[in-house]
Amino acid sequence: MYQRILVPIDGSPTARRGLDEAIRLAKLTQGRLRVFHAIDDLSFALAVDAYGYAGDLLKVLRENGDRLLEEARDSAKTAGIGVETVLCDRRSGPVHELVAQEAATWPADLIVLGTHGRRGVGRAIMGSCAEHILRYAPVPVLLVRAPEAQSKPEAEKPLRVHLPTGALAFE
């Protein structure tokens, strides 16, 4: 059961939570991990937009991806888990499709990934990579949510109004 666990990472704290959970699960099942980082068209375009030029940007994105994968590999090895890493820099599609392809090709028994758990406006604006992976995945997916304080930006937290006893209130 769940011997081959695919763990997509992007360097975020929620991705780290997903990796930590995958390590715990692999210990229980005597499984192994494949940690996956993708440089897709969107992340490349956002980086070009942020820096204003492409130049050596792909090289920098690759170096950052290698560093993330090395840190993840070290964490898994320290825990005694078999691990391999994959940097996908083909920029040949959106991340969710690349993850689904990797899961099918390897082949994975399970995908474990962190999610911000965005709702409402935050989800509409930012989208949900985790949701897309869930929809496209050829295998079961375990979503690891960020702690409540991290998963809801201040603007999305419900407004709480304290009224005198006996007054009606809606949250």
mmCIF file with all atom_site columns, C-alpha atoms in Angstrom, residues 32-102:
data_model
loop_
_atom_site.group_PDB
_atom_site.id
_atom_site.type_symbol
_atom_site.label_atom_id
_atom_site.label_alt_id
_atom_site.label_comp_id
_atom_site.label_asym_id
_atom_site.label_entity_id
_atom_site.label_seq_id
_atom_site.pdbx_PDB_ins_code
_atom_site.Cartn_x
_atom_site.Cartn_y
_atom_site.Cartn_z
_atom_site.occupancy
_atom_site.B_iso_or_equiv
_atom_site.pdbx_formal_charge
_atom_site.auth_seq_id
_atom_site.auth_comp_id
_atom_site.auth_asym_id
_atom_site.auth_atom_id
_atom_site.pdbx_PDB_model_num
ATOM 1  C CA . ARG A 1 32  ? 9.855  5.475  -1.102  1.00 0.00 ? 32  ARG A CA 1
ATOM 2  C CA . LEU A 1 33  ? 9.441  9.019  -2.318  1.00 0.00 ? 33  LEU A CA 1
ATOM 3  C CA . ARG A 1 34  ? 9.906  10.749 -5.614  1.00 0.00 ? 34  ARG A CA 1
ATOM 4  C CA . VAL A 1 35  ? 10.106 14.487 -4.993  1.00 0.00 ? 35  VAL A CA 1
ATOM 5  C CA . PHE A 1 36  ? 9.108  16.500 -8.055  1.00 0.00 ? 36  PHE A CA 1
ATOM 6  C CA . HIS A 1 37  ? 9.648  20.160 -8.902  1.00 0.00 ? 37  HIS A CA 1
ATOM 7  C CA . ALA A 1 38  ? 8.400  21.688 -12.154 1.00 0.00 ? 38  ALA A CA 1
ATOM 8  C CA . ILE A 1 39  ? 9.357  24.848 -13.957 1.00 0.00 ? 39  ILE A CA 1
ATOM 9  C CA . ASP A 1 40  ? 6.258  25.455 -16.024 1.00 0.00 ? 40  ASP A CA 1
ATOM 10 C CA . ASP A 1 41  ? 5.365  28.176 -18.511 1.00 0.00 ? 41  ASP A CA 1
ATOM 11 C CA . LEU A 1 42  ? 3.464  30.188 -15.903 1.00 0.00 ? 42  LEU A CA 1
ATOM 12 C CA . SER A 1 43  ? 6.290  30.306 -13.353 1.00 0.00 ? 43  SER A CA 1
ATOM 13 C CA . PHE A 1 44  ? 8.742  31.220 -16.100 1.00 0.00 ? 44  PHE A CA 1
ATOM 14 C CA . ALA A 1 45  ? 6.450  33.982 -17.398 1.00 0.00 ? 45  ALA A CA 1
ATOM 15 C CA . LEU A 1 46  ? 5.902  35.357 -13.879 1.00 0.00 ? 46  LEU A CA 1
ATOM 16 C CA . ALA A 1 47  ? 9.644  35.391 -13.262 1.00 0.00 ? 47  ALA A CA 1
ATOM 17 C CA . VAL A 1 48  ? 10.285 37.179 -16.562 1.00 0.00 ? 48  VAL A CA 1
ATOM 18 C CA . ASP A 1 49  ? 7.575  39.690 -15.668 1.00 0.00 ? 49  ASP A CA 1
ATOM 19 C CA . ALA A 1 50  ? 9.087  40.264 -12.222 1.00 0.00 ? 50  ALA A CA 1
ATOM 20 C CA . TYR A 1 51  ? 12.645 40.702 -13.494 1.00 0.00 ? 51  TYR A CA 1
ATOM 21 C CA . GLY A 1 52  ? 11.863 42.292 -16.857 1.00 0.00 ? 52  GLY A CA 1
ATOM 22 C CA . TYR A 1 53  ? 14.073 40.034 -18.980 1.00 0.00 ? 53  TYR A CA 1
ATOM 23 C CA . ALA A 1 54  ? 14.645 36.337 -19.606 1.00 0.00 ? 54  ALA A CA 1
ATOM 24 C CA . GLY A 1 55  ? 18.463 36.351 -19.714 1.00 0.00 ? 55  GLY A CA 1
ATOM 25 C CA . ASP A 1 56  ? 19.760 33.634 -17.406 1.00 0.00 ? 56  ASP A CA 1
ATOM 26 C CA . LEU A 1 57  ? 16.390 33.296 -15.705 1.00 0.00 ? 57  LEU A CA 1
ATOM 27 C CA . LEU A 1 58  ? 15.891 29.655 -16.667 1.00 0.00 ? 58  LEU A CA 1
ATOM 28 C CA . LYS A 1 59  ? 19.311 28.902 -15.191 1.00 0.00 ? 59  LYS A CA 1
ATOM 29 C CA . VAL A 1 60  ? 18.329 30.632 -11.933 1.00 0.00 ? 60  VAL A CA 1
ATOM 30 C CA . LEU A 1 61  ? 14.990 28.779 -11.813 1.00 0.00 ? 61  LEU A CA 1
ATOM 31 C CA . ARG A 1 62  ? 16.831 25.479 -12.348 1.00 0.00 ? 62  ARG A CA 1
ATOM 32 C CA . GLU A 1 63  ? 19.335 26.280 -9.582  1.00 0.00 ? 63  GLU A CA 1
ATOM 33 C CA . ASN A 1 64  ? 16.499 27.136 -7.192  1.00 0.00 ? 64  ASN A CA 1
ATOM 34 C CA . GLY A 1 65  ? 14.686 23.932 -8.138  1.00 0.00 ? 65  GLY A CA 1
ATOM 35 C CA . ASP A 1 66  ? 17.839 21.879 -7.590  1.00 0.00 ? 66  ASP A CA 1
ATOM 36 C CA . ARG A 1 67  ? 18.293 23.494 -4.166  1.00 0.00 ? 67  ARG A CA 1
ATOM 37 C CA . LEU A 1 68  ? 14.682 22.721 -3.164  1.00 0.00 ? 68  LEU A CA 1
ATOM 38 C CA . LEU A 1 69  ? 15.049 19.120 -4.313  1.00 0.00 ? 69  LEU A CA 1
ATOM 39 C CA . GLU A 1 70  ? 18.353 18.706 -2.479  1.00 0.00 ? 70  GLU A CA 1
ATOM 40 C CA . GLU A 1 71  ? 16.808 19.966 0.777   1.00 0.00 ? 71  GLU A CA 1
ATOM 41 C CA . ALA A 1 72  ? 13.851 17.596 0.350   1.00 0.00 ? 72  ALA A CA 1
ATOM 42 C CA . ARG A 1 73  ? 16.184 14.671 -0.430  1.00 0.00 ? 73  ARG A CA 1
ATOM 43 C CA . ASP A 1 74  ? 18.237 15.414 2.693   1.00 0.00 ? 74  ASP A CA 1
ATOM 44 C CA . SER A 1 75  ? 15.090 15.473 4.855   1.00 0.00 ? 75  SER A CA 1
ATOM 45 C CA . ALA A 1 76  ? 13.892 12.122 3.527   1.00 0.00 ? 76  ALA A CA 1
ATOM 46 C CA . LYS A 1 77  ? 17.334 10.494 3.846   1.00 0.00 ? 77  LYS A CA 1
ATOM 47 C CA . THR A 1 78  ? 17.689 11.781 7.411   1.00 0.00 ? 78  THR A CA 1
ATOM 48 C CA . ALA A 1 79  ? 14.386 10.040 8.173   1.00 0.00 ? 79  ALA A CA 1
ATOM 49 C CA . GLY A 1 80  ? 15.689 6.829  6.605   1.00 0.00 ? 80  GLY A CA 1
ATOM 50 C CA . ILE A 1 81  ? 13.401 6.994  3.573   1.00 0.00 ? 81  ILE A CA 1
ATOM 51 C CA . GLY A 1 82  ? 14.433 6.022  0.057   1.00 0.00 ? 82  GLY A CA 1
ATOM 52 C CA . VAL A 1 83  ? 14.126 9.064  -2.162  1.00 0.00 ? 83  VAL A CA 1
ATOM 53 C CA . GLU A 1 84  ? 14.816 10.258 -5.669  1.00 0.00 ? 84  GLU A CA 1
ATOM 54 C CA . THR A 1 85  ? 14.271 13.695 -7.139  1.00 0.00 ? 85  THR A CA 1
ATOM 55 C CA . VAL A 1 86  ? 13.092 14.999 -10.488 1.00 0.00 ? 86  VAL A CA 1
ATOM 56 C CA . LEU A 1 87  ? 13.415 18.519 -11.864 1.00 0.00 ? 87  LEU A CA 1
ATOM 57 C CA . CYS A 1 88  ? 11.043 19.001 -14.777 1.00 0.00 ? 88  CYS A CA 1
ATOM 58 C CA . ASP A 1 89  ? 12.148 22.061 -16.733 1.00 0.00 ? 89  ASP A CA 1
ATOM 59 C CA . ARG A 1 90  ? 10.555 21.317 -20.103 1.00 0.00 ? 90  ARG A CA 1
ATOM 60 C CA . ARG A 1 91  ? 7.984  24.090 -19.626 1.00 0.00 ? 91  ARG A CA 1
ATOM 61 C CA . SER A 1 92  ? 5.668  21.860 -21.647 1.00 0.00 ? 92  SER A CA 1
ATOM 62 C CA . GLY A 1 93  ? 2.388  22.471 -19.881 1.00 0.00 ? 93  GLY A CA 1
ATOM 63 C CA . PRO A 1 94  ? 0.761  23.515 -16.640 1.00 0.00 ? 94  PRO A CA 1
ATOM 64 C CA . VAL A 1 95  ? 2.027  22.048 -13.377 1.00 0.00 ? 95  VAL A CA 1
ATOM 65 C CA . HIS A 1 96  ? -1.022 19.869 -12.795 1.00 0.00 ? 96  HIS A CA 1
ATOM 66 C CA . GLU A 1 97  ? -0.511 18.124 -16.144 1.00 0.00 ? 97  GLU A CA 1
ATOM 67 C CA . LEU A 1 98  ? 3.200  17.633 -15.477 1.00 0.00 ? 98  LEU A CA 1
ATOM 68 C CA . VAL A 1 99  ? 2.450  16.125 -12.052 1.00 0.00 ? 99  VAL A CA 1
ATOM 69 C CA . ALA A 1 100 ? -0.184 13.796 -13.537 1.00 0.00 ? 100 ALA A CA 1
ATOM 70 C CA . GLN A 1 101 ? 2.276  12.701 -16.264 1.00 0.00 ? 101 GLN A CA 1
ATOM 71 C CA . GLU A 1 102 ? 4.987  12.031 -13.673 1.00 0.00 ? 102 GLU A CA 1
#
